[in-house]
GROMACS .gro file of C-alpha atoms in nm:
model
  340
    1UNK     CA    1  -2.241   0.071   8.981
    2UNK     CA    2  -2.038  -0.247   8.942
    3UNK     CA    3  -1.787  -0.067   8.719
    4UNK     CA    4  -1.763   0.215   8.974
    5UNK     CA    5  -1.697  -0.029   9.260
    6UNK     CA    6  -1.430  -0.207   9.056
    7UNK     CA    7  -1.270   0.126   8.965
    8UNK     CA    8  -1.258   0.233   9.332
    9UNK     CA    9  -1.103  -0.099   9.433
   10UNK     CA   10  -0.848  -0.072   9.151
   11UNK     CA   11  -0.751   0.281   9.255
   12UNK     CA   12  -0.721   0.176   9.619
   13UNK     CA   13  -0.502  -0.123   9.532
   14UNK     CA   14  -0.286   0.096   9.307
   15UNK     CA   15  -0.238   0.354   9.584
   16UNK     CA   16  -0.134   0.077   9.822
   17UNK     CA   17   0.090  -0.109   9.578
   18UNK     CA   18   0.263   0.205   9.448
   19UNK     CA   19   0.329   0.362   9.789
   20UNK     CA   20   0.704   0.321   9.744
   21UNK     CA   21   0.684   0.571   9.458
   22UNK     CA   22   0.388   0.783   9.567
   23UNK     CA   23   0.489   0.854   9.927
   24UNK     CA   24   0.822   1.026   9.848
   25UNK     CA   25   0.647   1.242   9.586
   26UNK     CA   26   0.359   1.334   9.819
   27UNK     CA   27   0.595   1.405  10.110
   28UNK     CA   28   0.807   1.626   9.883
   29UNK     CA   29   0.496   1.815   9.770
   30UNK     CA   30   0.392   1.856  10.135
   31UNK     CA   31   0.731   2.000  10.234
   32UNK     CA   32   0.734   2.222   9.925
   33UNK     CA   33   0.394   2.361  10.024
   34UNK     CA   34   0.536   2.442  10.367
   35UNK     CA   35   0.830   2.626  10.213
   36UNK     CA   36   0.657   2.807   9.926
   37UNK     CA   37   0.521   3.098  10.138
   38UNK     CA   38   0.871   3.156  10.275
   39UNK     CA   39   1.017   3.149   9.923
   40UNK     CA   40   0.760   3.405   9.807
   41UNK     CA   41   0.865   3.633  10.093
   42UNK     CA   42   1.230   3.597   9.989
   43UNK     CA   43   1.140   3.675   9.628
   44UNK     CA   44   0.982   4.001   9.741
   45UNK     CA   45   1.326   4.085   9.882
   46UNK     CA   46   1.470   4.027   9.530
   47UNK     CA   47   1.626   3.693   9.622
   48UNK     CA   48   1.618   3.445   9.328
   49UNK     CA   49   1.390   3.148   9.366
   50UNK     CA   50   1.680   2.902   9.339
   51UNK     CA   51   1.870   3.070   9.624
   52UNK     CA   52   1.553   3.106   9.832
   53UNK     CA   53   1.461   2.739   9.789
   54UNK     CA   54   1.815   2.634   9.877
   55UNK     CA   55   1.811   2.853  10.191
   56UNK     CA   56   1.466   2.729  10.306
   57UNK     CA   57   1.554   2.363  10.244
   58UNK     CA   58   1.894   2.396  10.413
   59UNK     CA   59   1.734   2.564  10.713
   60UNK     CA   60   1.472   2.291  10.741
   61UNK     CA   61   1.731   2.013  10.718
   62UNK     CA   62   1.954   2.185  10.975
   63UNK     CA   63   1.661   2.222  11.216
   64UNK     CA   64   1.561   1.857  11.165
   65UNK     CA   65   1.920   1.735  11.225
   66UNK     CA   66   1.959   1.945  11.541
   67UNK     CA   67   1.621   1.826  11.669
   68UNK     CA   68   1.716   1.465  11.595
   69UNK     CA   69   2.044   1.502  11.784
   70UNK     CA   70   1.856   1.633  12.086
   71UNK     CA   71   1.588   1.363  12.069
   72UNK     CA   72   1.806   1.059  11.994
   73UNK     CA   73   1.959   1.005  12.344
   74UNK     CA   74   1.628   1.013  12.538
   75UNK     CA   75   1.455   0.805  12.267
   76UNK     CA   76   1.725   0.537  12.292
   77UNK     CA   77   1.705   0.545  12.671
   78UNK     CA   78   1.329   0.496  12.663
   79UNK     CA   79   1.361   0.214  12.408
   80UNK     CA   80   1.620   0.030  12.621
   81UNK     CA   81   1.435   0.087  12.947
   82UNK     CA   82   1.085   0.011  12.813
   83UNK     CA   83   1.058  -0.351  12.948
   84UNK     CA   84   1.168  -0.254  13.300
   85UNK     CA   85   0.944   0.054  13.298
   86UNK     CA   86   0.644  -0.151  13.187
   87UNK     CA   87   0.707  -0.392  13.474
   88UNK     CA   88   0.710  -0.098  13.713
   89UNK     CA   89   0.393   0.035  13.557
   90UNK     CA   90   0.199  -0.289  13.601
   91UNK     CA   91   0.148  -0.259  13.983
   92UNK     CA   92   0.028   0.102  13.948
   93UNK     CA   93  -0.224   0.008  13.684
   94UNK     CA   94  -0.338  -0.290  13.890
   95UNK     CA   95  -0.424  -0.057  14.178
   96UNK     CA   96  -0.631   0.162  13.949
   97UNK     CA   97  -0.806  -0.127  13.771
   98UNK     CA   98  -0.855  -0.343  14.082
   99UNK     CA   99  -1.237  -0.296  14.093
  100UNK     CA  100  -1.266  -0.406  13.731
  101UNK     CA  101  -1.045  -0.710  13.795
  102UNK     CA  102  -1.253  -0.811  14.094
  103UNK     CA  103  -1.570  -0.785  13.886
  104UNK     CA  104  -1.412  -1.002  13.615
  105UNK     CA  105  -1.311  -1.265  13.871
  106UNK     CA  106  -1.664  -1.272  14.008
  107UNK     CA  107  -1.804  -1.315  13.656
  108UNK     CA  108  -1.560  -1.599  13.585
  109UNK     CA  109  -1.659  -1.773  13.909
  110UNK     CA  110  -2.026  -1.753  13.811
  111UNK     CA  111  -1.945  -1.887  13.465
  112UNK     CA  112  -1.752  -2.182  13.609
  113UNK     CA  113  -2.033  -2.259  13.851
  114UNK     CA  114  -2.288  -2.253  13.570
  115UNK     CA  115  -2.096  -2.437  13.299
  116UNK     CA  116  -1.829  -2.631  13.483
  117UNK     CA  117  -1.456  -2.628  13.437
  118UNK     CA  118  -1.331  -2.647  13.081
  119UNK     CA  119  -0.979  -2.754  13.014
  120UNK     CA  120  -0.775  -2.549  12.778
  121UNK     CA  121  -0.515  -2.690  12.549
  122UNK     CA  122  -0.177  -2.526  12.582
  123UNK     CA  123  -0.096  -2.299  12.296
  124UNK     CA  124   0.229  -2.341  12.111
  125UNK     CA  125   0.386  -2.012  12.020
  126UNK     CA  126   0.626  -2.021  11.732
  127UNK     CA  127   0.883  -1.747  11.714
  128UNK     CA  128   1.017  -1.651  11.378
  129UNK     CA  129   1.391  -1.637  11.352
  130UNK     CA  130   1.527  -1.288  11.303
  131UNK     CA  131   1.693  -1.232  10.970
  132UNK     CA  132   2.021  -1.049  11.041
  133UNK     CA  133   2.033  -0.924  10.681
  134UNK     CA  134   1.683  -0.776  10.675
  135UNK     CA  135   1.783  -0.443  10.829
  136UNK     CA  136   2.099  -0.439  10.618
  137UNK     CA  137   1.888  -0.472  10.304
  138UNK     CA  138   1.629  -0.219  10.420
  139UNK     CA  139   1.871   0.058  10.520
  140UNK     CA  140   1.978   0.154  10.164
  141UNK     CA  141   1.611   0.179  10.065
  142UNK     CA  142   1.537   0.414  10.354
  143UNK     CA  143   1.839   0.628  10.272
  144UNK     CA  144   1.742   0.638   9.903
  145UNK     CA  145   1.383   0.733   9.993
  146UNK     CA  146   1.504   1.012  10.223
  147UNK     CA  147   1.737   1.148   9.953
  148UNK     CA  148   1.455   1.128   9.699
  149UNK     CA  149   1.227   1.331   9.928
  150UNK     CA  150   1.495   1.600   9.975
  151UNK     CA  151   1.574   1.627   9.604
  152UNK     CA  152   1.208   1.624   9.500
  153UNK     CA  153   1.128   1.892   9.757
  154UNK     CA  154   1.401   2.115   9.616
  155UNK     CA  155   1.289   2.061   9.256
  156UNK     CA  156   0.923   2.124   9.345
  157UNK     CA  157   1.025   2.450   9.514
  158UNK     CA  158   1.240   2.567   9.221
  159UNK     CA  159   1.068   2.426   8.913
  160UNK     CA  160   0.713   2.374   9.035
  161UNK     CA  161   0.575   2.689   8.873
  162UNK     CA  162   0.753   2.623   8.542
  163UNK     CA  163   0.624   2.265   8.533
  164UNK     CA  164   0.277   2.395   8.609
  165UNK     CA  165   0.287   2.645   8.321
  166UNK     CA  166   0.420   2.382   8.081
  167UNK     CA  167   0.141   2.142   8.174
  168UNK     CA  168  -0.125   2.413   8.134
  169UNK     CA  169   0.012   2.503   7.788
  170UNK     CA  170  -0.098   2.158   7.670
  171UNK     CA  171  -0.465   2.252   7.711
  172UNK     CA  172  -0.636   2.331   7.378
  173UNK     CA  173  -0.827   2.652   7.453
  174UNK     CA  174  -0.702   2.980   7.595
  175UNK     CA  175  -1.009   3.008   7.817
  176UNK     CA  176  -0.938   2.667   7.964
  177UNK     CA  177  -0.577   2.764   8.022
  178UNK     CA  178  -0.673   3.085   8.201
  179UNK     CA  179  -0.932   2.905   8.414
  180UNK     CA  180  -0.687   2.627   8.505
  181UNK     CA  181  -0.411   2.876   8.590
  182UNK     CA  182  -0.647   3.064   8.823
  183UNK     CA  183  -0.756   2.744   8.998
  184UNK     CA  184  -0.404   2.605   9.040
  185UNK     CA  185  -0.255   2.932   9.163
  186UNK     CA  186  -0.529   2.988   9.419
  187UNK     CA  187  -0.517   2.627   9.536
  188UNK     CA  188  -0.138   2.633   9.566
  189UNK     CA  189  -0.141   2.957   9.765
  190UNK     CA  190  -0.427   2.858   9.995
  191UNK     CA  191  -0.301   2.505  10.058
  192UNK     CA  192   0.056   2.624  10.118
  193UNK     CA  193  -0.065   2.889  10.365
  194UNK     CA  194  -0.284   2.630  10.534
  195UNK     CA  195  -0.002   2.375  10.565
  196UNK     CA  196   0.245   2.637  10.688
  197UNK     CA  197  -0.008   2.771  10.940
  198UNK     CA  198  -0.089   2.423  11.071
  199UNK     CA  199   0.282   2.348  11.095
  200UNK     CA  200   0.349   2.663  11.298
  201UNK     CA  201   0.052   2.589  11.526
  202UNK     CA  202   0.172   2.232  11.585
  203UNK     CA  203   0.527   2.351  11.654
  204UNK     CA  204   0.389   2.602  11.906
  205UNK     CA  205   0.181   2.330  12.071
  206UNK     CA  206   0.484   2.101  12.094
  207UNK     CA  207   0.704   2.373  12.243
  208UNK     CA  208   0.436   2.472  12.494
  209UNK     CA  209   0.389   2.111  12.604
  210UNK     CA  210   0.766   2.059  12.628
  211UNK     CA  211   0.785   2.368  12.848
  212UNK     CA  212   0.511   2.231  13.075
  213UNK     CA  213   0.693   1.898  13.105
  214UNK     CA  214   1.018   2.074  13.190
  215UNK     CA  215   0.833   2.272  13.459
  216UNK     CA  216   0.693   1.944  13.598
  217UNK     CA  217   1.046   1.805  13.638
  218UNK     CA  218   1.125   1.626  13.312
  219UNK     CA  219   1.474   1.652  13.166
  220UNK     CA  220   1.497   1.909  12.883
  221UNK     CA  221   1.582   1.649  12.614
  222UNK     CA  222   1.307   1.419  12.734
  223UNK     CA  223   1.054   1.703  12.741
  224UNK     CA  224   1.158   1.796  12.386
  225UNK     CA  225   1.108   1.434  12.276
  226UNK     CA  226   0.747   1.420  12.396
  227UNK     CA  227   0.678   1.773  12.270
  228UNK     CA  228   0.794   1.671  11.922
  229UNK     CA  229   0.576   1.361  11.935
  230UNK     CA  230   0.275   1.574  12.029
  231UNK     CA  231   0.346   1.818  11.744
  232UNK     CA  232   0.367   1.538  11.487
  233UNK     CA  233   0.057   1.356  11.610
  234UNK     CA  234  -0.142   1.679  11.595
  235UNK     CA  235  -0.134   1.661  11.214
  236UNK     CA  236  -0.394   1.382  11.245
  237UNK     CA  237  -0.698   1.542  11.418
  238UNK     CA  238  -0.887   1.336  11.676
  239UNK     CA  239  -0.680   1.020  11.619
  240UNK     CA  240  -0.340   1.180  11.682
  241UNK     CA  241  -0.434   1.363  12.005
  242UNK     CA  242  -0.597   1.046  12.139
  243UNK     CA  243  -0.282   0.842  12.071
  244UNK     CA  244  -0.069   1.118  12.222
  245UNK     CA  245  -0.286   1.135  12.534
  246UNK     CA  246  -0.253   0.758  12.590
  247UNK     CA  247   0.126   0.771  12.550
  248UNK     CA  248   0.164   1.075  12.779
  249UNK     CA  249  -0.059   0.908  13.038
  250UNK     CA  250   0.168   0.602  13.044
  251UNK     CA  251   0.477   0.825  13.055
  252UNK     CA  252   0.333   1.008  13.356
  253UNK     CA  253   0.274   0.685  13.548
  254UNK     CA  254   0.623   0.561  13.463
  255UNK     CA  255   0.790   0.887  13.569
  256UNK     CA  256   0.601   0.970  13.891
  257UNK     CA  257   0.505   0.749  14.185
  258UNK     CA  258   0.219   0.965  14.308
  259UNK     CA  259  -0.099   0.886  14.103
  260UNK     CA  260  -0.219   1.248  14.112
  261UNK     CA  261   0.119   1.379  14.002
  262UNK     CA  262   0.130   1.113  13.728
  263UNK     CA  263  -0.193   1.252  13.582
  264UNK     CA  264  -0.057   1.607  13.550
  265UNK     CA  265   0.121   1.561  13.211
  266UNK     CA  266  -0.190   1.409  13.052
  267UNK     CA  267  -0.412   1.679  13.205
  268UNK     CA  268  -0.181   1.953  13.076
  269UNK     CA  269  -0.185   1.794  12.731
  270UNK     CA  270  -0.566   1.789  12.727
  271UNK     CA  271  -0.582   2.157  12.827
  272UNK     CA  272  -0.327   2.268  12.565
  273UNK     CA  273  -0.482   2.057  12.290
  274UNK     CA  274  -0.831   2.187  12.371
  275UNK     CA  275  -0.711   2.548  12.354
  276UNK     CA  276  -0.541   2.478  12.022
  277UNK     CA  277  -0.823   2.279  11.864
  278UNK     CA  278  -1.123   2.477  11.989
  279UNK     CA  279  -0.990   2.834  12.002
  280UNK     CA  280  -0.655   2.897  11.832
  281UNK     CA  281  -0.691   2.702  11.505
  282UNK     CA  282  -1.053   2.809  11.429
  283UNK     CA  283  -0.966   3.175  11.493
  284UNK     CA  284  -0.656   3.168  11.271
  285UNK     CA  285  -0.790   2.956  10.984
  286UNK     CA  286  -1.158   3.045  11.006
  287UNK     CA  287  -1.445   2.831  10.880
  288UNK     CA  288  -1.329   2.831  10.518
  289UNK     CA  289  -1.083   2.549  10.589
  290UNK     CA  290  -1.315   2.364  10.825
  291UNK     CA  291  -1.379   1.997  10.748
  292UNK     CA  292  -1.657   1.765  10.854
  293UNK     CA  293  -1.545   1.553  11.153
  294UNK     CA  294  -1.707   1.242  11.001
  295UNK     CA  295  -1.536   1.290  10.663
  296UNK     CA  296  -1.210   1.367  10.843
  297UNK     CA  297  -1.223   1.047  11.048
  298UNK     CA  298  -1.304   0.842  10.736
  299UNK     CA  299  -1.011   1.003  10.550
  300UNK     CA  300  -0.775   0.933  10.841
  301UNK     CA  301  -0.889   0.570  10.851
  302UNK     CA  302  -0.848   0.530  10.475
  303UNK     CA  303  -0.505   0.692  10.439
  304UNK     CA  304  -0.380   0.541  10.765
  305UNK     CA  305  -0.478   0.196  10.638
  306UNK     CA  306  -0.313   0.261  10.299
  307UNK     CA  307   0.010   0.433  10.405
  308UNK     CA  308   0.040   0.405  10.785
  309UNK     CA  309   0.179   0.701  10.983
  310UNK     CA  310   0.266   0.895  10.667
  311UNK     CA  311  -0.092   0.854  10.551
  312UNK     CA  312  -0.217   1.009  10.874
  313UNK     CA  313   0.021   1.300  10.818
  314UNK     CA  314  -0.097   1.360  10.461
  315UNK     CA  315  -0.469   1.292  10.502
  316UNK     CA  316  -0.576   1.642  10.610
  317UNK     CA  317  -0.373   1.839  10.348
  318UNK     CA  318  -0.500   1.608  10.073
  319UNK     CA  319  -0.859   1.648  10.192
  320UNK     CA  320  -0.823   2.027  10.204
  321UNK     CA  321  -0.682   2.024   9.850
  322UNK     CA  322  -0.976   1.817   9.726
  323UNK     CA  323  -1.220   2.056   9.893
  324UNK     CA  324  -1.057   2.361   9.733
  325UNK     CA  325  -1.064   2.199   9.388
  326UNK     CA  326  -1.431   2.108   9.422
  327UNK     CA  327  -1.515   2.460   9.543
  328UNK     CA  328  -1.350   2.617   9.233
  329UNK     CA  329  -1.498   2.385   8.969
  330UNK     CA  330  -1.840   2.490   8.842
  331UNK     CA  331  -2.112   2.242   8.933
  332UNK     CA  332  -1.907   2.076   9.210
  333UNK     CA  333  -1.975   2.330   9.485
  334UNK     CA  334  -2.225   2.095   9.650
  335UNK     CA  335  -1.958   1.828   9.696
  336UNK     CA  336  -1.731   2.090   9.856
  337UNK     CA  337  -2.010   2.184  10.100
  338UNK     CA  338  -2.053   1.814  10.177
  339UNK     CA  339  -1.698   1.810  10.317
  340UNK     CA  340  -1.763   2.107  10.551
   0.00000   0.00000   0.00000
């Protein structure tokens, strides 16, 4: 047991320490899984895999660049106006939380009457000086990581199957090779379909929410910004929708003066997310890809702690992949059922 605990701690520390290398590889594998079903469709139309991968990757990059161009102006406006908007939001929140504040004041008065006044020492807050060269040193790393993700995604799309066959050829027995090929092919197809399906569902959710915001009076670019945020956060079940709901609630109070009107964006988000999570996704994916909520929350906590936002994005696909592997390996079916 002691050796097992030490091994788990060593693996966890390695995953955290090597995230600069692991995250680009995992992100590239994730994007390749999204594009593989599209490449298989192009191959059925007698388009070579190299050309199909280049077309899918170019289309994805073009869509991301266009989306970024649309989102950048409203994002910069919100970032520059955030302090003033938070000051405007404070009186509205004070009106809503006034009963709680009054109860806290009454409790403090009782505490002072019971224990007397206690003087507090003033706290000295030290502000660290900003390093003007920190961002200059970090920018090349971010650019190199982005280029590494793009190149690795392309190579995984083009040479993934060849690399897979070469690795399987190293196995000693033909029966083991055949068994491993069957497992890897089924896992790759099922995981890629799952990731692509989840991506399409999240994109649909984001577009639907952006349309609702535009109908409520938001500017098109601003509605697209919050719709994209909702789509990305939906990759992390439970945690992502909760974070999105809090952000949209604050955005509603900043945008509208009427409290009831300010609640409409958050209410619309709850309705759309409930339809997606309780009806649309279970009908499309079925129970075969279902995961235990407890295991899912633990995985989100673990990968979010290790790798931050990217960990939340990758937690569910990695957990689905582990479940599929356990379900295909003889004697491990019980562990796969444990994740359901």
